[in-house]
Structures are given as C-alpha cells and as structure tokens.
Tab-separated table of C-alpha atoms and ligand atoms in Angstrom:
chain	number	residue	atom	x	y	z
L	1177	MET	CA	-32.309	-6.819	14.223
L	1178	GLY	CA	-28.648	-5.955	12.877
L	1179	GLY	CA	-27.320	-2.426	13.409
L	1180	ALA	CA	-24.318	-1.189	13.488
L	1181	ALA	CA	-22.985	-2.304	17.094
L	1182	THR	CA	-23.676	-5.847	16.036
L	1183	VAL	CA	-21.734	-5.445	12.684
L	1184	GLN	CA	-18.877	-4.249	14.357
L	1185	ARG	CA	-18.652	-6.697	16.910
L	1186	GLU	CA	-18.584	-9.536	13.795
L	1187	VAL	CA	-15.336	-8.054	12.488
L	1188	GLU	CA	-12.011	-9.377	13.876
L	1189	THR	CA	-9.581	-6.917	15.454
L	1190	VAL	CA	-6.109	-6.121	14.064
L	1191	PRO	CA	-3.699	-8.265	16.471
L	1192	VAL	CA	-1.224	-6.050	18.169
L	1193	ARG	CA	2.476	-6.434	17.947
L	1194	GLU	CA	4.185	-7.674	21.105
L	1195	ARG	CA	7.759	-5.883	21.498
L	1196	ALA	CA	10.519	-7.570	23.950
L	1197	GLY	CA	9.587	-6.589	27.385
L	1198	GLY	CA	5.798	-7.691	27.150
L	1199	SER	CA	4.279	-4.043	25.876
L	1200	VAL	CA	2.536	-3.647	23.082
L	1201	GLN	CA	2.709	-1.425	20.023
L	1202	ARG	CA	-0.139	-0.586	18.113
L	1203	ARG	CA	-0.201	-1.465	14.077
L	1204	ARG	CA	-0.155	1.353	11.903
L	1205	VAL	CA	-2.778	1.548	9.307
L	1206	PHE	CA	-3.839	3.497	6.601
L	1207	SER	CA	-6.469	4.146	4.385
L	1208	GLY	CA	-8.371	6.207	1.763
L	1209	ILE	CA	-11.488	6.854	0.127
L	1210	GLN	CA	-12.411	9.124	-2.395
L	1211	PRO	CA	-14.502	12.013	-2.019
L	1212	SER	CA	-16.621	11.177	-5.258
L	1213	GLY	CA	-20.278	11.016	-4.113
L	1214	ASN	CA	-22.863	7.787	-3.977
L	1215	PHE	CA	-20.623	6.058	-0.829
L	1216	HIS	CA	-22.392	2.737	-1.047
L	1217	ILE	CA	-22.821	-0.398	1.191
L	1218	GLY	CA	-19.958	-1.890	-0.907
L	1219	ASN	CA	-17.734	0.885	0.168
L	1220	TYR	CA	-19.006	0.338	3.862
L	1221	LEU	CA	-18.953	-3.404	4.076
L	1222	GLY	CA	-15.469	-3.814	2.202
L	1223	ALA	CA	-13.559	-0.740	3.470
L	1224	ILE	CA	-15.228	1.846	6.199
L	1225	ARG	CA	-17.033	-0.874	8.721
L	1226	ASN	CA	-13.427	-2.314	9.228
L	1227	TRP	CA	-11.978	0.825	9.960
L	1228	VAL	CA	-14.455	1.372	12.519
L	1229	ALA	CA	-13.720	-1.730	14.192
L	1230	GLN	CA	-10.259	-1.925	14.591
L	1231	GLN	CA	-9.665	1.635	15.295
L	1232	SER	CA	-9.361	1.309	19.087
L	1233	ALA	CA	-6.565	-1.582	18.511
L	1234	SER	CA	-4.329	0.355	15.986
L	1235	ASP	CA	-2.723	3.315	15.226
L	1236	ASN	CA	-4.913	4.823	12.482
L	1237	VAL	CA	-4.508	7.418	9.479
L	1238	PHE	CA	-7.606	7.871	7.094
L	1239	CYS	CA	-7.628	9.891	4.485
L	1240	ILE	CA	-9.968	11.784	2.183
L	1241	VAL	CA	-8.192	11.438	-0.987
L	1242	ASP	CA	-9.339	14.801	-2.880
L	1243	LEU	CA	-6.133	14.449	-5.314
L	1244	HIS	CA	-7.204	11.370	-6.364
L	1245	ALA	CA	-10.610	12.388	-7.060
L	1246	LEU	CA	-9.207	14.776	-9.630
L	1247	SER	CA	-7.975	12.049	-12.013
L	1248	LEU	CA	-11.626	12.225	-13.471
L	1249	PRO	CA	-13.400	15.588	-14.319
L	1250	THR	CA	-14.563	17.157	-10.963
L	1251	THR	CA	-16.016	20.651	-10.194
L	1252	ARG	CA	-15.147	23.124	-7.429
L	1253	GLU	CA	-18.848	22.808	-6.104
L	1254	GLY	CA	-19.106	19.277	-6.758
L	1255	LEU	CA	-15.709	18.403	-4.904
L	1256	ARG	CA	-16.403	20.440	-1.868
L	1257	ARG	CA	-19.896	19.057	-1.148
L	1258	ASN	CA	-18.653	15.297	-1.450
L	1259	ILE	CA	-15.623	16.138	1.014
L	1260	GLN	CA	-17.929	17.065	3.434
L	1261	ASP	CA	-20.095	14.555	2.597
L	1262	LEU	CA	-17.384	11.935	3.012
L	1263	ALA	CA	-16.149	13.048	6.346
L	1264	ASN	CA	-19.853	13.276	7.754
L	1265	VAL	CA	-20.051	9.503	6.319
L	1266	LEU	CA	-17.025	8.448	8.347
L	1267	LEU	CA	-18.217	10.200	11.553
L	1268	ALA	CA	-21.844	8.969	10.920
L	1269	ALA	CA	-20.123	5.466	10.492
L	1270	GLY	CA	-18.089	5.366	13.846
L	1271	LEU	CA	-14.713	6.829	13.118
L	1272	ASP	CA	-13.428	8.758	16.241
L	1273	PRO	CA	-10.957	11.790	15.805
L	1274	ASP	CA	-9.675	10.805	19.420
L	1275	GLN	CA	-8.400	7.380	17.940
L	1276	SER	CA	-7.840	8.218	14.328
L	1277	ILE	CA	-6.238	10.865	12.334
L	1278	ILE	CA	-8.879	11.941	10.023
L	1279	PHE	CA	-7.830	14.516	7.489
L	1280	VAL	CA	-7.815	15.551	3.727
L	1281	GLN	CA	-5.130	14.719	1.112
L	1282	SER	CA	-4.627	17.876	-0.192
L	1283	ASP	CA	-4.113	19.811	3.319
L	1284	VAL	CA	-0.914	17.886	3.401
L	1285	PRO	CA	1.376	18.790	0.264
L	1286	GLU	CA	3.768	16.181	1.117
L	1287	HIS	CA	1.717	13.275	-0.676
L	1288	PRO	CA	1.781	14.736	-4.150
L	1289	GLU	CA	5.781	15.895	-3.467
L	1290	LEU	CA	6.428	12.359	-2.436
L	1291	CYS	CA	4.283	10.923	-5.462
L	1292	TRP	CA	6.980	12.664	-7.850
L	1293	LEU	CA	9.327	11.391	-6.045
L	1294	LEU	CA	8.180	8.233	-6.073
L	1295	ASN	CA	7.307	8.775	-10.092
L	1296	SER	CA	11.398	8.275	-10.501
L	1297	VAL	CA	11.431	4.968	-9.189
L	1298	THR	CA	8.065	3.421	-10.784
L	1299	GLN	CA	8.141	1.838	-14.293
L	1300	PHE	CA	5.634	2.986	-16.816
L	1301	GLY	CA	4.796	-0.645	-17.467
L	1302	GLU	CA	3.821	-1.484	-14.112
L	1303	LEU	CA	1.221	1.436	-14.222
L	1304	ARG	CA	-0.057	0.527	-17.998
L	1305	ARG	CA	-0.253	-2.988	-15.975
L	1306	MET	CA	-2.764	-1.695	-13.486
L	1307	THR	CA	-6.632	-3.278	-13.949
L	1308	GLN	CA	-8.342	-0.341	-12.400
L	1309	PHE	CA	-6.362	2.261	-14.913
L	1310	LYS	CA	-7.828	-0.137	-17.931
L	1311	ASP	CA	-11.374	-0.560	-16.522
L	1312	LYS	CA	-11.105	3.268	-15.734
L	1313	SER	CA	-9.837	4.548	-19.138
L	1314	GLY	CA	-12.522	2.161	-21.037
L	1315	GLY	CA	-10.149	1.696	-23.953
L	1316	GLN	CA	-9.770	5.537	-24.127
L	1317	ASP	CA	-6.166	5.741	-23.458
L	1318	GLU	CA	-5.595	8.479	-25.450
L	1319	SER	CA	-7.701	11.080	-23.839
L	1320	VAL	CA	-8.157	10.157	-20.449
L	1321	SER	CA	-6.229	12.270	-17.873
L	1322	ALA	CA	-2.161	11.837	-17.188
L	1323	ALA	CA	-3.916	11.857	-13.313
L	1324	LEU	CA	-5.701	8.804	-13.938
L	1325	PHE	CA	-2.602	6.962	-14.928
L	1326	ASP	CA	-0.605	8.240	-12.161
L	1327	TYR	CA	-2.918	7.367	-9.604
L	1328	PRO	CA	-1.551	4.407	-8.138
L	1329	VAL	CA	1.798	5.955	-7.393
L	1330	LEU	CA	0.081	9.157	-5.463
L	1331	GLN	CA	-1.865	6.167	-3.535
L	1332	ALA	CA	1.964	4.231	-2.665
L	1333	ALA	CA	2.686	7.726	-1.675
L	1334	ASP	CA	-0.214	7.984	0.843
L	1335	ILE	CA	0.697	5.062	2.451
L	1336	LEU	CA	4.431	5.246	2.484
L	1337	LEU	CA	4.479	8.469	4.409
L	1338	TYR	CA	3.096	7.092	7.484
L	1339	ASP	CA	5.318	4.098	7.509
L	1340	THR	CA	1.921	1.978	7.331
L	1341	GLU	CA	2.050	-1.490	8.299
L	1342	LEU	CA	-1.613	-2.510	6.929
L	1343	VAL	CA	-4.032	-1.099	4.748
L	1344	PRO	CA	-7.545	-2.180	4.921
L	1345	VAL	CA	-9.198	-1.975	1.738
L	1346	GLY	CA	-11.501	-3.944	-0.541
L	1347	GLU	CA	-10.313	-6.573	-3.156
L	1348	ASP	CA	-9.865	-4.029	-5.746
L	1349	GLN	CA	-7.359	-2.315	-4.139
L	1350	LYS	CA	-4.882	-5.627	-3.689
L	1351	GLN	CA	-2.892	-4.883	-6.857
L	1352	HIS	CA	-2.142	-1.115	-5.931
L	1353	VAL	CA	-0.872	-2.198	-2.313
L	1354	GLU	CA	1.200	-4.445	-4.002
L	1355	LEU	CA	2.606	-1.964	-6.190
L	1356	THR	CA	3.074	0.366	-3.476
L	1357	ARG	CA	5.465	-2.674	-1.989
L	1358	ASP	CA	7.180	-2.916	-5.097
L	1359	ILE	CA	7.877	0.867	-5.239
L	1360	ALA	CA	8.710	1.067	-1.504
L	1361	ALA	CA	11.342	-2.271	-2.217
L	1362	ARG	CA	12.881	-0.515	-4.955
L	1363	PHE	CA	13.442	2.787	-3.291
L	1364	ASN	CA	15.168	1.252	-0.390
L	1365	SER	CA	17.585	-0.789	-2.349
L	1366	ARG	CA	18.567	2.364	-4.203
L	1367	TYR	CA	18.631	4.813	-1.353
L	1368	GLY	CA	18.749	2.553	1.579
L	1369	GLN	CA	16.312	1.374	4.130
L	1370	THR	CA	13.600	4.116	4.262
L	1371	PHE	CA	9.905	2.946	3.797
L	1372	VAL	CA	7.955	0.146	5.561
L	1373	LEU	CA	6.818	-2.402	2.959
L	1374	PRO	CA	2.799	-2.616	4.097
L	1375	GLU	CA	0.371	-5.004	3.748
L	1376	ALA	CA	-2.935	-5.344	2.349
L	1377	ASP	CA	-5.430	-6.446	4.975
L	1378	ILE	CA	-8.538	-7.618	2.997
L	1379	LYS	CA	-11.471	-9.283	5.237
L	1380	PRO	CA	-12.639	-12.676	3.684
L	1381	ASP	CA	-16.466	-11.537	3.535
L	1382	GLY	CA	-17.686	-8.070	2.076
L	1383	ALA	CA	-14.093	-7.307	0.174
L	1384	ARG	CA	-16.174	-7.281	-2.943
L	1385	ILE	CA	-19.728	-6.214	-2.720
L	1386	MET	CA	-21.365	-6.744	-6.286
L	1387	ALA	CA	-23.452	-4.676	-8.319
L	1388	LEU	CA	-27.252	-5.362	-7.582
L	1389	ASP	CA	-27.753	-4.995	-11.491
L	1390	ASP	CA	-25.089	-7.148	-12.182
L	1391	PRO	CA	-23.595	-9.814	-10.054
L	1392	THR	CA	-20.448	-10.243	-12.146
L	1393	LYS	CA	-19.473	-6.620	-11.515
L	1394	LYS	CA	-18.463	-5.186	-8.191
L	1395	MET	CA	-20.814	-2.287	-6.409
L	1396	SER	CA	-19.409	1.116	-8.024
L	1397	LYS	CA	-19.821	4.555	-6.942
L	1398	SER	CA	-19.436	5.454	-10.507
L	1399	ALA	CA	-22.026	3.062	-12.217
L	1400	ALA	CA	-24.278	4.450	-14.898
L	1401	SER	CA	-27.534	3.368	-13.110
L	1402	PRO	CA	-28.090	3.667	-9.065
L	1403	ASN	CA	-29.834	0.453	-9.034
L	1404	ASN	CA	-25.839	-0.791	-9.205
L	1405	TYR	CA	-25.660	0.277	-5.782
L	1406	ILE	CA	-27.186	1.253	-2.314
L	1407	ALA	CA	-26.237	4.414	-1.241
L	1408	LEU	CA	-25.629	4.801	2.594
L	1409	THR	CA	-28.067	7.618	2.364
L	1410	ASP	CA	-30.614	5.919	0.652
L	1411	ASP	CA	-34.356	5.857	2.519
L	1412	ALA	CA	-36.390	2.769	3.429
L	1413	ASP	CA	-38.542	2.647	0.239
L	1414	THR	CA	-35.405	3.469	-2.018
L	1415	ILE	CA	-33.784	0.134	-0.660
L	1416	ARG	CA	-36.931	-1.894	-0.490
L	1417	ARG	CA	-37.400	-1.287	-4.292
L	1418	LYS	CA	-33.695	-1.797	-5.257
L	1419	ILE	CA	-33.710	-5.147	-3.438
L	1420	ARG	CA	-36.945	-6.182	-4.957
L	1421	ARG	CA	-35.482	-5.400	-8.619
L	1422	ALA	CA	-31.824	-6.633	-7.348
L	1423	VAL	CA	-30.900	-9.353	-10.257
L	1424	THR	CA	-31.322	-12.974	-8.890
L	1425	ASP	CA	-30.380	-16.496	-10.334
L	1426	SER	CA	-32.194	-18.864	-12.157
L	1427	GLY	CA	-33.775	-21.306	-10.185
L	1428	SER	CA	-35.834	-20.295	-6.285
L	1429	ASP	CA	-33.111	-21.906	-3.823
L	1430	VAL	CA	-31.969	-19.505	-1.558
L	1431	THR	CA	-28.373	-20.677	-1.854
L	1432	SER	CA	-24.939	-19.480	-2.207
L	1433	GLY	CA	-22.278	-21.195	-4.623
L	1434	ARG	CA	-20.168	-20.339	-7.556
L	1435	ASP	CA	-23.321	-21.177	-10.252
L	1436	LYS	CA	-25.253	-18.701	-7.987
L	1437	PRO	CA	-23.437	-15.130	-8.063
L	1438	ALA	CA	-26.630	-13.359	-7.627
L	1439	LEU	CA	-27.859	-15.168	-4.535
L	1440	SER	CA	-24.237	-15.357	-2.963
L	1441	ASN	CA	-24.075	-11.558	-2.922
L	1442	LEU	CA	-27.463	-11.131	-1.462
L	1443	LEU	CA	-26.679	-13.778	0.983
L	1444	THR	CA	-23.351	-12.219	1.806
L	1445	ILE	CA	-24.747	-8.529	2.387
L	1446	TYR	CA	-27.434	-10.212	5.032
L	1447	GLY	CA	-25.017	-12.163	7.125
L	1448	LEU	CA	-22.847	-8.913	7.521
L	1449	PHE	CA	-25.535	-6.727	8.334
L	1450	SER	CA	-27.528	-9.144	10.491
L	1451	GLY	CA	-23.973	-10.808	12.359
L	1452	GLU	CA	-25.618	-14.469	10.936
L	1453	SER	CA	-23.365	-17.122	9.043
L	1454	VAL	CA	-24.629	-17.683	5.578
L	1455	SER	CA	-25.664	-21.208	6.383
L	1456	THR	CA	-27.804	-20.155	9.102
L	1457	LEU	CA	-29.525	-18.184	6.528
L	1458	GLU	CA	-29.792	-20.837	3.920
L	1459	GLU	CA	-31.311	-23.289	6.306
L	1460	ARG	CA	-33.902	-20.247	7.289
L	1461	TYR	CA	-35.065	-19.584	3.633
L	1462	ALA	CA	-34.936	-23.052	2.335
L	1463	GLY	CA	-38.255	-23.414	0.363
L	1464	ARG	CA	-39.350	-20.233	0.870
L	1465	GLY	CA	-38.600	-18.738	-2.260
L	1466	TYR	CA	-36.637	-15.197	-3.577
L	1467	GLY	CA	-39.836	-13.220	-2.506
L	1468	ALA	CA	-39.372	-13.777	1.115
L	1469	PHE	CA	-35.744	-13.695	1.431
L	1470	LYS	CA	-35.434	-10.272	-0.491
L	1471	GLY	CA	-38.155	-8.594	1.552
L	1472	ASP	CA	-36.282	-9.683	4.917
L	1473	LEU	CA	-33.231	-8.595	3.609
L	1474	ALA	CA	-34.402	-5.346	2.421
L	1475	GLU	CA	-35.604	-4.935	6.394
L	1476	VAL	CA	-32.023	-5.918	7.551
L	1477	VAL	CA	-30.289	-3.227	5.455
L	1478	VAL	CA	-32.957	-0.449	6.438
L	1479	ASP	CA	-32.404	-1.543	10.049
L	1480	ALA	CA	-28.641	-1.328	9.909
L	1481	LEU	CA	-28.226	1.897	8.058
L	1482	ALA	CA	-30.996	3.798	10.213
L	1483	PRO	CA	-28.294	4.727	13.230
L	1484	ILE	CA	-25.907	6.042	10.785
L	1485	GLN	CA	-28.370	7.842	8.829
L	1486	ARG	CA	-29.749	9.344	11.748
L	1487	ARG	CA	-25.952	10.918	12.852
L	1488	LEU	CA	-25.555	11.946	9.047
L	1489	VAL	CA	-28.632	14.270	9.502
L	1490	GLU	CA	-27.272	15.578	12.666
L	1491	LEU	CA	-24.178	16.153	11.150
L	1492	ALA	CA	-25.405	17.615	7.900
L	1493	ALA	CA	-27.252	20.441	10.372
L	1494	ASP	CA	-23.911	21.166	11.736
L	1495	PRO	CA	-20.807	21.118	9.163
L	1496	ASP	CA	-18.377	22.922	11.729
L	1497	VAL	CA	-18.117	19.365	13.376
L	1498	ALA	CA	-16.453	17.937	10.464
L	1499	ARG	CA	-14.606	21.069	9.418
L	1500	ARG	CA	-13.257	20.842	13.098
L	1501	VAL	CA	-12.213	17.201	13.041
L	1502	LEU	CA	-10.345	17.552	9.422
L	1503	ALA	CA	-8.384	21.004	10.658
L	1504	GLY	CA	-7.208	18.722	13.647
L	1505	GLY	CA	-6.536	15.672	11.482
L	1506	ALA	CA	-4.360	17.489	9.187
L	1507	GLU	CA	-2.599	19.013	11.545
L	1508	ARG	CA	-1.232	15.800	13.288
L	1509	ALA	CA	-0.933	14.103	9.667
L	1510	ARG	CA	1.389	17.102	8.520
L	1511	GLU	CA	3.866	16.946	11.484
L	1512	ARG	CA	4.354	13.041	10.825
L	1513	ALA	CA	4.434	13.679	6.992
L	1514	SER	CA	7.134	16.583	7.383
L	1515	ALA	CA	9.003	14.547	9.261
L	1516	LYS	CA	9.157	11.713	6.887
L	1517	MET	CA	10.122	13.838	3.923
L	1518	GLU	CA	12.906	15.340	5.166
L	1519	ILE	CA	14.449	11.873	5.860
L	1520	VAL	CA	13.203	11.097	2.209
L	1521	ARG	CA	14.713	14.169	0.634
L	1522	ASN	CA	17.766	14.027	2.285
L	1523	ARG	CA	18.724	10.014	1.211
L	1524	MET	CA	17.771	11.587	-2.229
L	1525	GLY	CA	20.226	13.986	-2.258
L	1526	LEU	CA	17.424	16.534	-3.068
L	1527	GLY	CA	17.850	20.425	-2.233
L	1528	PHE	CA	21.132	22.114	-1.252
L	1529	GLY	CA	20.835	21.556	2.492
L	1530	PRO	CA	23.694	20.365	5.188
L	1531	PRO	CA	26.401	17.472	3.758
X	1489	ATP	P1	-15.678	3.405	-8.076
X	1489	ATP	O1	-16.240	2.410	-8.043
X	1489	ATP	O2	-16.045	4.650	-8.716
X	1489	ATP	O3	-14.466	3.182	-8.393
X	1489	ATP	P2	-15.173	2.818	-5.177
X	1489	ATP	O4	-16.582	2.911	-4.873
X	1489	ATP	O5	-14.108	1.702	-5.358
X	1489	ATP	O6	-15.169	3.821	-6.262
X	1489	ATP	P3	-13.036	4.102	-3.450
X	1489	ATP	O7	-13.298	5.552	-2.965
X	1489	ATP	O8	-12.191	4.004	-4.782
X	1489	ATP	O9	-14.637	3.732	-3.889
X	1489	ATP	O10	-13.152	3.311	-2.888
X	1489	ATP	C1	-12.939	3.380	-1.091
X	1489	ATP	C2	-13.042	1.914	-0.502
X	1489	ATP	O11	-14.107	0.923	-0.526
X	1489	ATP	C3	-11.687	1.030	-0.867
X	1489	ATP	O12	-11.113	0.220	0.181
X	1489	ATP	C4	-12.416	0.068	-1.953
X	1489	ATP	O13	-11.375	-1.270	-2.025
X	1489	ATP	C5	-13.702	-0.315	-1.355
X	1489	ATP	N1	-14.509	-0.696	-2.285
X	1489	ATP	C6	-15.436	0.063	-3.007
X	1489	ATP	N2	-16.268	-1.089	-3.769
X	1489	ATP	C7	-16.338	-1.805	-3.160
X	1489	ATP	C8	-17.273	-3.115	-3.286
X	1489	ATP	N3	-17.898	-3.188	-4.262
X	1489	ATP	N4	-17.137	-4.010	-2.271
X	1489	ATP	C9	-16.393	-3.991	-1.297
X	1489	ATP	N5	-15.119	-2.922	-1.161
X	1489	ATP	C10	-14.989	-1.634	-1.677
X	1490	LTN	N1	-7.128	3.882	-4.490
X	1490	LTN	C1	-8.190	3.520	-3.840
X	1490	LTN	C2	-8.028	4.979	-2.688
X	1490	LTN	C3	-6.877	5.481	-2.028
X	1490	LTN	C4	-6.213	4.646	-0.888
X	1490	LTN	C5	-5.191	5.089	-0.782
X	1490	LTN	C6	-6.666	3.018	-0.282
X	1490	LTN	C7	-6.061	6.308	-2.146
X	1490	LTN	N2	-4.860	6.177	-1.776
X	1490	LTN	C8	-4.384	4.986	0.452
X	1490	LTN	C9	-5.863	2.859	0.525
X	1490	LTN	C10	-4.711	3.444	1.107
X	1490	LTN	C11	-9.522	3.133	-4.303
X	1490	LTN	O1	-9.653	3.584	-5.278
X	1490	LTN	N3	-10.349	2.805	-3.419
C-alpha cells in the first residue's frame, strides 16, 4: 500500500517553458529547508516530496539553510548533526545529485553578502509585518535575535542569487516569497534589470499539514510536544501511537469539511500517502467510525515511510555519501552565485573596479 513511488507519481510536474524554435528550457527551481531537527511529514508532504517529483523536469537548486537556523539558539554539535541528518533525509527521500544541486548555505558566502546588499532596499516595516517573525518572536521582540528579524532578506538572497523562477514551498512561506518579489522589483527599478521575479509554487494539497495535537496550528518542528508531528524517523509503534492519540472532531463521521479540521487533516495525510482521493476515503469509511480509519491510516503512513527509513539507515552508516554530495553541490552553487554577485556589485557601484 502507498509507498514513496506512488506518492511521487501523484504530484504534478512543473511545465517546461517552450522557447522559440521548439526547444524546451527547464524552469529554474530553488528551495531551502532549515537544519533544525525533527523533520516531519509536513515538511515531506508540503515540500520535499514535490522537489523530488519535479526534479527531472526542472533546473534545481536545493539548499540546507544553516545560516537561517542561527536565528534561534543553536550549538555547534547540534547544528552539525542536524545538517548531516537533513542531507541524509533529502537523499533518502529521493533527491538526486545528478539532477539537483544540493548544498549547505554557509558554504557559499555570496548568500550572506547579497543579504546585506538587499537589506539596503528592504523596509523595516515590511519585515515587521512578516507573520513568521510575529509567531516566532512570540511577543518577545526585544530579546529575539536581529537574525530572526532579518531572516526573510537572507531568504530573498537565496532565491534571487540563482535567477529562480519557481520556489516550491509550503503555504507558510508564501508571504516570504512575495516579499522577495517586492525586494527584487525595488532593486531592479533602482539599479536596472538584475533579478528575476520568482513565484511561489504551492500545491493545492499538503501545503499546510496541521498538528496532530491541535488541528488549528501547522505541524511544526519546533513544537513543544512530539505528539504535534510524525517525524520521518519515527518507528512504526510511535507512528501508530501518535495517530491513535491524534485529536479528532466531535461526532464520529469520517468526513472532510470546514467544521472538521482534525479529520480533514488526517484524510489529507491518508490521501497523499496512498494516492487516493479524499472522497474515495470518505466512502470507504462511511459508518465505520474513527477507530478503523485511524488504524488503517497508521499502516499507510508506516508503509509509505518504510523505504525512506531503510535508505536513512544505510546513509547514516556512511556519512561520506552526504559529505561528497554537499561538497560537489557547493562547488556548482558557488560558480553560479559568484557570477551573479559580480553583476550585482557592479550595478550598485561597489568596490573600486573598472569603470
Ligand atoms: P518550524 O515549524 O519550526 O518553523 P518548519 O517545519 O516550517 O519549521 P522549515 O525548514 O522552516 O521547517 O520548512 C521546510 C519546508 O517545509 C518549507 O517549504 C515549509 O513551507 C514546509 N513546511 C513546514 N511545515 C509544514 C506543514 N505543516 N505543512 C506543509 N508544509 C510545511
Ligand atoms: N524560510 C524557509 C526556509 C528557506 C527557504 C529559502 C525556502 C530559506 N531560504 C529559499 C525557499 C527558498 C522556511 O522557513 N521554511
């Protein structure tokens, strides 16, 4: 049942653009993910799975954004472990270094450099309005890091360095991609056409997987309780227990709808992992109650994660695989980023180079 292969077939592929003369050009895709531990099925269904499904049709750059992770307190050992774990997750989920550049953000110093330059065309008020900043600062604006406030500008730099057209992300990142467009447009009007205006690529299903213990909030890595999420590394019994304990709605019908946030979320997860439509599932579970539904859902999730988990065990035993992929990815990313930065510095009049 289910399985990663089924999941990937269900995802739409990105249309390739046709050039005059009939040849096709792959769309440039960039996305990032923080190495902050507890990678969960929300990250997988909302982002990583789409990256994998589209990679053969696009020109892809995927980035482990360790500089973004510094916006909240980290330790040396914790960050190193999380970078290695995330690289393994991306490879186990199916990202292919022959089709995608996969690298660590801090290996390409052009990212923080462009961030600083873009700070000069970003307004304080724009950053203050970002909902992720409001959520993560939790009203403690005076004591959170300045990095948390500036986080979206570093994200804009990530995207704009690679002339990105599409940014496949979950729903929570839409506002950051819109800000990136505004920053790019302002830069272009001040200094001349330099940056491509990117678009967020948000799939209608799975873009916002909700927490199992509170279906009004998104599933989150940084949640206080592990019952919030199913981690990609949770074993079968943990997955069964978390799904059994997942909050449900009042009543006993297995149906989706505005008044059924918990069941809607569980049906979405079931449908995405099994490749079935929500209406097929509603029919199958009509009159059978929550118990039978949750039991089957747990097995669907266990089966779908099993091949990823098998590859994770192999990769964990051989850390050099990820190390080699990231070293090669950084080299290719640096080549593109340094060429772009040369143009940007020149447009802005920086340095004391040729006139
Ligand atoms: P946190 O919840 O601590 O903010 P995160 O889980 O959002 O962290 P990120 O590294 O910031 O993790 O996100 C990686 C990708 O996963 C992004 O594209 C994001 O939109 C997507 N994503 C995160 N949570 C969900 C979710 N609950 N449903 C769908 N997509 C999600
Ligand atoms: N902010 C994103 C992670 C991220 C990103 C990016 C996503 C950093 N840089 C560039 C897309 C493109 C997050 O919190 N999920």
